Amino acid sequence: MRDILPVNGVFEMMQLPADMEHIGVISAMTLSYHHGKHLKAYVDNLNKLLPGSGLENLSISEVIKKSTGALFNNAGQVLNHVMYFEQFGHNNHEPQGKIKEMIERDFLSVENFKKEFEQKGATLFGSGWVWLSANADGHLVITQEANANNPLVNGLVPLLTFDVWEHAYYLDYQNRRADYLSALWQIVDWQVVESRL
């Protein structure tokens, strides 16, 4: 996983991957609100909360591991959203190589993995994230994480995530969370996912 470091004590707003607004599965309007409003608010709030916390100049993962309350929530949402947006693109939409071998080892097939991942995302109560992560033994696990939580607080290496907060999909899919989850496979760049191992 690529960690995020502050620049002069401040976390910066990430840029969306190139041509993300033309990716099709997620509309430009949803991206405008999700990235430009929601993520920006989390970044701004995080930067306001850091001074005096004793966690200034730490990486985002260290802030998450060492914080609670509002600081934890905003730091978690920043990392979660960065990982979410960075994993999408126009290329490499099917797992290959090492990540495919690991998925087939731990879930029997890519199709079984996707089905279980979508089911966990669809049944997560309220707001949160569904994650594919690697555990300490190198095996892949799927977890449901409520609100701003990230698998790294449980010693896992986060690899892939789908955001199931309503702001991620409601303008495009309304209450059809399952349709949104299914559609996202069309834009996952598995090379990015594998690079997080």
XYZ file of N, CA and C in Angstrom:
591
model
N 0.835 -1.177 0.000
C 0.000 0.000 0.000
C 0.882 1.244 0.000
N 0.581 2.192 -0.856
C 1.310 3.464 -0.901
C 0.776 4.361 0.206
N 1.644 4.736 1.114
C 1.217 5.616 2.197
C 1.209 7.055 1.699
N 0.549 7.927 2.442
C 0.441 9.340 2.069
C 1.132 10.160 3.146
N 2.043 11.018 2.710
C 2.783 11.861 3.634
C 2.300 13.304 3.524
N 2.280 14.021 4.641
C 1.917 15.443 4.562
C 3.052 16.245 3.935
N 2.701 17.372 3.350
C 3.683 18.295 2.787
C 3.669 19.535 3.671
N 4.789 19.789 4.335
C 4.867 20.900 5.293
C 3.745 20.825 6.330
N 3.476 19.610 6.802
C 2.485 19.407 7.846
C 1.046 19.394 7.387
N 0.834 19.427 6.074
C -0.530 19.501 5.534
C -0.737 18.382 4.521
N -1.869 17.693 4.636
C -2.228 16.696 3.625
C -2.881 17.400 2.448
N -2.451 17.040 1.242
C -2.942 17.696 0.038
C -4.074 16.904 -0.597
N -4.909 17.593 -1.311
C -6.009 16.982 -2.053
C -5.441 16.186 -3.225
N -5.856 14.941 -3.361
C -5.399 14.122 -4.483
C -6.048 14.573 -5.792
N -5.369 14.303 -6.884
C -5.948 14.522 -8.211
C -6.594 13.226 -8.670
N -7.703 13.344 -9.369
C -8.340 12.152 -9.923
C -7.476 11.564 -11.034
N -7.553 10.232 -11.240
C -6.845 9.642 -12.380
C -7.273 10.309 -13.684
N -6.378 10.318 -14.660
C -6.643 10.968 -15.940
C -7.929 10.452 -16.571
N -8.727 11.355 -17.108
C -9.979 11.042 -17.822
C -10.993 10.303 -16.967
N -10.888 10.417 -15.650
C -11.838 9.741 -14.760
C -13.272 10.181 -15.051
N -13.453 11.453 -15.430
C -14.810 11.950 -15.677
C -15.454 11.317 -16.909
N -14.664 10.612 -17.717
C -15.198 9.955 -18.920
C -15.245 8.433 -18.762
N -15.198 7.967 -17.545
C -15.060 6.533 -17.326
C -16.369 5.773 -17.470
N -17.494 6.475 -17.382
C -18.781 5.861 -17.724
C -19.574 5.297 -16.569
N -18.979 4.498 -15.750
C -19.697 3.818 -14.671
C -20.089 4.792 -13.564
N -19.256 5.804 -13.353
C -19.515 6.848 -12.370
C -19.635 8.162 -13.138
N -20.726 8.890 -12.948
C -20.960 10.111 -13.718
C -20.049 11.250 -13.262
N -19.892 12.222 -14.157
C -19.111 13.419 -13.828
C -19.733 14.152 -12.643
N -21.057 14.144 -12.541
C -21.712 14.825 -11.430
C -21.388 14.148 -10.099
N -21.452 12.811 -10.077
C -21.096 12.093 -8.852
C -19.645 12.363 -8.478
N -18.744 12.334 -9.461
C -17.331 12.610 -9.184
C -17.145 14.021 -8.642
N -17.885 14.965 -9.196
C -17.776 16.346 -8.754
C -18.126 16.482 -7.280
N -19.205 15.822 -6.863
C -19.607 15.880 -5.455
C -18.728 14.990 -4.573
N -18.468 13.772 -5.040
C -17.751 12.800 -4.213
C -16.309 13.253 -3.978
N -15.611 13.566 -5.057
C -14.222 13.992 -4.950
C -14.122 15.454 -4.534
N -14.834 16.310 -5.234
C -14.674 17.746 -5.054
C -15.299 18.309 -3.790
N -16.295 17.641 -3.231
C -16.966 18.126 -2.017
C -16.672 17.234 -0.814
N -17.010 15.938 -0.919
C -16.855 15.043 0.237
C -15.386 14.843 0.602
N -14.565 14.402 -0.359
C -13.153 14.191 -0.046
C -12.486 15.496 0.378
N -12.798 16.585 -0.301
C -12.197 17.872 0.064
C -12.531 18.243 1.509
N -13.761 17.985 1.928
C -14.143 18.281 3.316
C -13.333 17.437 4.298
N -13.116 16.160 3.979
C -12.320 15.308 4.864
C -10.875 15.804 4.953
N -10.292 16.188 3.804
C -8.915 16.706 3.796
C -8.839 17.992 4.612
N -9.770 18.899 4.374
C -9.765 20.174 5.112
C -9.937 19.954 6.615
N -10.874 19.087 6.985
C -11.095 18.807 8.411
C -9.874 18.168 9.054
N -9.258 17.219 8.351
C -8.049 16.567 8.870
C -6.968 17.605 9.140
N -6.751 18.500 8.200
C -5.704 19.508 8.362
C -6.013 20.492 9.492
N -7.276 20.734 9.768
C -7.651 21.609 10.889
C -7.454 20.907 12.229
N -7.637 19.582 12.246
C -7.557 18.825 13.498
C -6.130 18.425 13.890
N -5.225 18.371 12.932
C -3.864 17.890 13.211
C -3.052 18.780 14.149
N -3.054 20.113 13.986
C -2.212 20.936 14.864
C -2.548 20.735 16.343
N -1.517 20.445 17.127
C -1.694 20.216 18.548
C -2.081 18.793 18.919
N -2.229 17.925 17.925
C -2.646 16.541 18.189
C -1.475 15.653 18.606
N -0.259 16.107 18.340
C 0.909 15.268 18.562
C 1.174 14.316 17.409
N 0.347 14.387 16.355
C 0.484 13.482 15.214
C 0.898 14.219 13.938
N 1.273 15.484 14.095
C 1.694 16.266 12.940
C 2.900 15.603 12.266
N 2.909 15.663 10.952
C 4.018 15.165 10.121
C 4.112 13.642 10.052
N 3.155 12.923 10.655
C 3.114 11.472 10.475
C 2.405 11.143 9.165
N 2.660 9.955 8.650
C 1.945 9.512 7.456
C 0.476 9.286 7.804
N -0.351 9.228 6.784
C -1.792 9.047 7.009
C -2.078 7.733 7.722
N -1.345 6.664 7.390
C -1.601 5.383 8.047
C -1.243 5.443 9.528
N -0.184 6.177 9.869
C 0.192 6.316 11.275
C -0.820 7.168 12.034
N -1.334 8.213 11.389
C -2.376 9.024 12.022
C -3.581 8.150 12.328
N -3.980 7.317 11.364
C -5.139 6.441 11.558
C -4.897 5.481 12.726
N -3.729 4.890 12.780
C -3.432 3.913 13.831
C -3.365 4.529 15.227
N -3.036 5.815 15.307
C -2.785 6.444 16.607
C -3.872 7.428 17.040
N -4.928 7.581 16.258
C -5.933 8.595 16.578
C -7.280 7.976 16.922
N -8.154 8.814 17.442
C -9.530 8.423 17.753
C -10.448 9.574 17.357
N -11.738 9.324 17.460
C -12.721 10.378 17.270
C -12.670 11.034 15.905
N -12.852 12.354 15.890
C -12.941 13.101 14.634
C -11.652 13.012 13.822
N -10.516 13.012 14.490
C -9.239 12.912 13.774
C -9.145 11.571 13.059
N -9.489 10.494 13.735
C -9.501 9.161 13.112
C -10.475 9.126 11.941
N -11.677 9.644 12.142
C -12.696 9.585 11.088
C -12.256 10.317 9.830
N -11.701 11.494 9.977
C -11.285 12.255 8.799
C -10.052 11.671 8.143
N -9.083 11.214 8.938
C -7.899 10.569 8.356
C -8.289 9.288 7.626
N -9.167 8.493 8.244
C -9.628 7.264 7.592
C -10.326 7.541 6.285
N -11.176 8.536 6.277
C -11.904 8.850 5.048
C -10.973 9.383 3.965
N -9.935 10.106 4.337
C -8.975 10.567 3.331
C -8.277 9.367 2.691
N -7.711 8.471 3.498
C -7.017 7.312 2.940
C -7.968 6.427 2.143
N -9.147 6.150 2.690
C -10.093 5.290 1.998
C -10.453 5.849 0.622
N -10.720 7.153 0.570
C -11.101 7.753 -0.705
C -9.936 7.787 -1.695
N -8.740 8.065 -1.220
C -7.584 8.055 -2.123
C -7.417 6.664 -2.732
N -7.507 5.627 -1.896
C -7.365 4.264 -2.420
C -8.501 3.922 -3.388
N -9.696 4.368 -3.080
C -10.865 4.126 -3.952
C -10.654 4.768 -5.321
N -10.364 6.056 -5.356
C -10.232 6.738 -6.644
C -9.017 6.270 -7.430
N -7.904 5.998 -6.758
C -6.684 5.621 -7.477
C -6.767 4.251 -8.138
N -7.699 3.405 -7.727
C -7.758 2.045 -8.278
C -8.552 1.963 -9.580
N -9.097 3.079 -10.042
C -9.926 3.058 -11.246
C -9.158 3.584 -12.452
N -9.494 3.037 -13.620
C -8.860 3.477 -14.851
C -9.463 2.786 -16.055
N -8.837 3.014 -17.194
C -9.329 2.471 -18.460
C -8.632 1.158 -18.836
N -7.709 0.668 -18.012
C -6.904 -0.499 -18.389
C -6.949 -1.587 -17.318
N -6.534 -2.794 -17.719
C -6.288 -3.907 -16.791
C -7.511 -4.260 -15.944
N -8.646 -4.489 -16.601
C -9.892 -4.695 -15.873
C -10.121 -6.123 -15.392
N -9.217 -7.011 -15.666
C -9.301 -8.368 -15.118
C -8.002 -8.670 -14.381
N -8.107 -9.302 -13.216
C -6.880 -9.642 -12.486
C -6.006 -10.596 -13.283
N -4.710 -10.380 -13.187
C -3.741 -11.233 -13.868
C -2.582 -11.488 -12.919
N -1.721 -12.392 -13.312
C -0.488 -12.611 -12.563
C -0.723 -13.005 -11.121
N 0.086 -12.423 -10.221
C 0.094 -12.819 -8.820
C -1.249 -12.600 -8.144
N -1.896 -11.454 -8.378
C -3.168 -11.178 -7.701
C -4.243 -12.169 -8.158
N -4.231 -12.548 -9.415
C -5.193 -13.551 -9.897
C -4.933 -14.901 -9.235
N -3.674 -15.290 -9.143
C -3.328 -16.561 -8.492
C -3.790 -16.574 -7.039
N -3.610 -15.465 -6.338
C -4.013 -15.384 -4.940
C -5.533 -15.448 -4.797
N -6.238 -14.764 -5.679
C -7.709 -14.797 -5.639
C -8.210 -16.210 -5.895
N -7.648 -16.874 -6.894
C -8.080 -18.243 -7.216
C -7.720 -19.209 -6.095
N -6.604 -18.995 -5.427
C -6.215 -19.834 -4.292
C -7.192 -19.665 -3.128
N -7.548 -18.413 -2.825
C -8.315 -18.137 -1.612
C -9.827 -18.095 -1.813
N -10.287 -17.924 -3.062
C -11.728 -17.858 -3.338
C -12.174 -18.844 -4.415
N -11.260 -19.677 -4.886
C -11.498 -20.726 -5.890
C -11.603 -20.194 -7.309
N -12.160 -18.997 -7.491
C -12.226 -18.391 -8.821
C -12.429 -16.892 -8.674
N -12.128 -16.157 -9.746
C -12.369 -14.713 -9.751
C -13.859 -14.440 -9.619
N -14.681 -15.264 -10.278
C -16.137 -15.083 -10.217
C -16.650 -15.261 -8.791
N -16.162 -16.280 -8.083
C -16.568 -16.478 -6.684
C -16.163 -15.293 -5.821
N -14.950 -14.802 -6.048
C -14.482 -13.647 -5.285
C -15.395 -12.445 -5.510
N -15.679 -12.133 -6.777
C -16.514 -10.966 -7.071
C -17.902 -11.110 -6.453
N -18.457 -12.296 -6.518
C -19.780 -12.530 -5.943
C -19.767 -12.284 -4.433
N -18.758 -12.810 -3.732
C -18.678 -12.621 -2.285
C -18.414 -11.158 -1.934
N -17.563 -10.504 -2.714
C -17.235 -9.103 -2.471
C -18.485 -8.231 -2.627
N -19.220 -8.456 -3.693
C -20.456 -7.692 -3.921
C -21.477 -7.957 -2.814
N -21.587 -9.212 -2.393
C -22.550 -9.556 -1.345
C -22.200 -8.855 -0.040
N -20.897 -8.827 0.296
C -20.472 -8.140 1.523
C -20.729 -6.637 1.417
N -20.523 -6.073 0.235
C -20.797 -4.654 0.049
C -22.278 -4.333 0.116
N -23.099 -5.200 -0.470
C -24.542 -4.959 -0.498
C -25.183 -5.115 0.874
N -24.593 -5.956 1.731
C -25.212 -6.245 3.028
C -24.584 -5.483 4.188
N -23.604 -4.622 3.918
C -23.048 -3.810 4.978
C -24.115 -2.819 5.435
N -24.455 -2.852 6.699
C -25.529 -2.003 7.210
C -25.035 -0.570 7.357
N -25.802 0.368 6.852
C -25.440 1.775 6.972
C -24.343 2.148 6.000
N -23.424 2.991 6.458
C -22.362 3.520 5.606
C -21.035 2.854 5.916
N -20.203 2.720 4.895
C -18.897 2.129 5.114
C -18.241 1.696 3.825
N -17.398 0.680 3.944
C -16.532 0.231 2.853
C -16.442 -1.295 2.872
N -16.319 -1.890 1.695
C -15.993 -3.310 1.602
C -14.573 -3.392 1.035
N -13.762 -4.257 1.624
C -12.328 -4.303 1.317
C -11.855 -5.709 0.962
N -10.902 -5.767 0.051
C -10.061 -6.942 -0.147
C -8.709 -6.579 0.444
N -8.217 -7.417 1.344
C -6.933 -7.160 2.004
C -6.129 -8.443 2.077
N -4.839 -8.287 2.358
C -3.967 -9.432 2.615
C -3.679 -9.480 4.109
N -3.752 -10.694 4.675
C -3.438 -10.835 6.099
C -1.951 -11.129 6.289
N -1.545 -11.310 7.528
C -0.128 -11.499 7.836
C 0.443 -12.768 7.212
N -0.420 -13.738 6.922
C 0.025 -14.987 6.291
C 0.037 -14.904 4.776
N -0.341 -13.744 4.217
C -0.353 -13.584 2.767
C -1.618 -14.076 2.102
N -2.642 -14.366 2.890
C -3.915 -14.790 2.314
C -4.851 -13.602 2.191
N -5.740 -13.683 1.219
C -6.682 -12.604 0.957
C -7.951 -12.787 1.773
N -8.459 -11.679 2.295
C -9.696 -11.692 3.066
C -10.568 -10.523 2.625
N -11.882 -10.705 2.745
C -12.837 -9.640 2.469
C -13.418 -9.192 3.798
N -13.427 -7.883 4.030
C -14.000 -7.367 5.271
C -14.979 -6.239 4.979
N -15.934 -6.105 5.873
C -16.849 -4.971 5.873
C -16.351 -4.010 6.952
N -16.156 -2.764 6.585
C -15.661 -1.772 7.533
C -16.670 -0.635 7.617
N -17.172 -0.382 8.808
C -18.174 0.669 9.001
C -17.533 2.048 8.981
N -18.294 2.998 8.518
C -17.941 4.412 8.563
C -16.567 4.682 7.959
N -15.593 5.151 8.749
C -14.276 5.518 8.214
C -13.211 4.475 8.476
N -13.588 3.309 8.956
C -12.582 2.323 9.335
C -11.823 1.801 8.124
N -10.586 1.373 8.370
C -9.710 0.835 7.337
C -9.097 -0.450 7.879
N -8.933 -1.479 7.039
C -8.394 -2.764 7.529
C -7.017 -2.672 8.165
N -6.251 -1.638 7.867
C -4.899 -1.577 8.416
C -4.907 -1.484 9.940
N -6.009 -1.005 10.552
C -6.049 -0.949 12.019
C -6.114 -2.351 12.624
N -6.463 -3.344 11.802
C -6.496 -4.736 12.252
C -5.319 -5.540 11.717
N -4.269 -4.848 11.290
C -3.056 -5.521 10.838
C -3.122 -6.083 9.432
N -4.105 -5.672 8.660
C -4.240 -6.142 7.286
C -3.620 -5.136 6.319
N -3.305 -5.604 5.112
C -2.805 -4.733 4.051
C -3.958 -4.504 3.077
N -4.540 -3.297 3.060
C -5.683 -3.036 2.176
C -5.261 -2.975 0.715
N -6.045 -3.652 -0.150
C -5.695 -3.748 -1.560
C -6.736 -3.130 -2.491
N -8.002 -3.355 -2.205
C -9.098 -2.934 -3.083
C -10.273 -2.543 -2.211
N -10.970 -1.462 -2.569
C -12.137 -1.076 -1.791
C -13.239 -0.511 -2.666
N -14.474 -0.793 -2.292
C -15.637 -0.154 -2.889
C -16.323 0.638 -1.778
N -16.605 1.885 -2.067
C -17.251 2.798 -1.135
C -18.751 2.532 -1.164
N -19.354 2.227 -0.016
C -20.802 2.018 0.014
C -21.520 3.084 0.842
N -20.869 4.234 1.041
C -21.601 5.397 1.516
C -22.506 5.853 0.363
N -23.689 6.318 0.678
C -24.633 6.684 -0.390
C -24.091 7.775 -1.310
N -23.247 8.664 -0.790
C -22.749 9.733 -1.663
C -21.908 9.193 -2.820
N -21.434 7.957 -2.720
C -20.617 7.362 -3.780
C -21.452 6.929 -4.979
N -22.732 6.705 -4.776
C -23.516 6.115 -5.869
C -24.927 6.658 -6.048
N -25.448 7.419 -5.098
C -26.886 7.699 -5.116
C -27.334 8.534 -6.316
N -26.537 9.474 -6.782
C -26.930 10.273 -7.940
C -27.055 9.417 -9.198
N -26.265 8.354 -9.292
C -26.278 7.494 -10.483
C -27.168 6.267 -10.328
N -27.203 5.686 -9.139
C -27.854 4.391 -8.950
C -29.018 4.426 -7.954
N -29.283 5.598 -7.356
C -30.318 5.739 -6.332
C -30.135 4.668 -5.246
N -31.153 3.872 -4.987
C -31.057 2.875 -3.916
C -30.498 1.535 -4.402
N -30.028 1.462 -5.630
C -29.556 0.196 -6.220
C -28.068 -0.006 -5.949
N -27.741 -0.178 -4.680
C -26.341 -0.369 -4.298
C -25.731 -1.577 -4.993
N -26.472 -2.659 -5.109
C -25.941 -3.876 -5.740
C -25.548 -3.622 -7.194
N -26.342 -2.831 -7.925
C -26.009 -2.521 -9.315
C -24.725 -1.705 -9.402
N -24.579 -0.751 -8.502
C -23.358 0.057 -8.440
C -22.138 -0.828 -8.181
N -22.237 -1.735 -7.209
C -21.111 -2.606 -6.885
C -20.722 -3.472 -8.074
N -21.708 -4.023 -8.743
C -21.455 -4.871 -9.908
C -20.797 -4.088 -11.044
N -21.220 -2.849 -11.228
C -20.692 -2.031 -12.333
C -19.241 -1.636 -12.123
N -18.805 -1.502 -10.891
C -17.448 -1.008 -10.627
C -16.351 -1.920 -11.170
N -16.640 -3.212 -11.324
C -15.604 -4.105 -11.862
C -15.143 -3.653 -13.245
N -15.995 -2.948 -13.978
C -15.648 -2.502 -15.328
C -14.519 -1.478 -15.343
N -14.248 -0.846 -14.185
C -13.235 0.209 -14.169
C -12.093 -0.048 -13.193
N -12.103 -1.184 -12.498
C -10.982 -1.495 -11.592
C -9.724 -1.757 -12.421
N -8.645 -1.097 -12.061
C -7.342 -1.344 -12.674
C -6.584 -2.290 -11.746
N -6.562 -3.571 -12.125
C -5.988 -4.602 -11.255
C -4.481 -4.468 -11.094
N -3.829 -3.768 -12.018
C -2.400 -3.523 -11.842
C -2.162 -2.623 -10.646
N -3.043 -1.649 -10.427
C -2.946 -0.789 -9.250
C -3.183 -1.627 -7.986
N -4.185 -2.488 -8.019
C -4.491 -3.333 -6.861
C -3.298 -4.207 -6.514
N -2.710 -4.847 -7.512
C -1.565 -5.729 -7.257
C -0.368 -4.950 -6.721
N -0.212 -3.708 -7.156
C 0.926 -2.903 -6.690
C 0.854 -2.602 -5.202
N -0.315 -2.801 -4.595
C -0.494 -2.535 -3.159
C -0.083 -3.710 -2.279
N 0.214 -4.856 -2.897
C 0.622 -6.021 -2.112
C 1.904 -5.755 -1.339
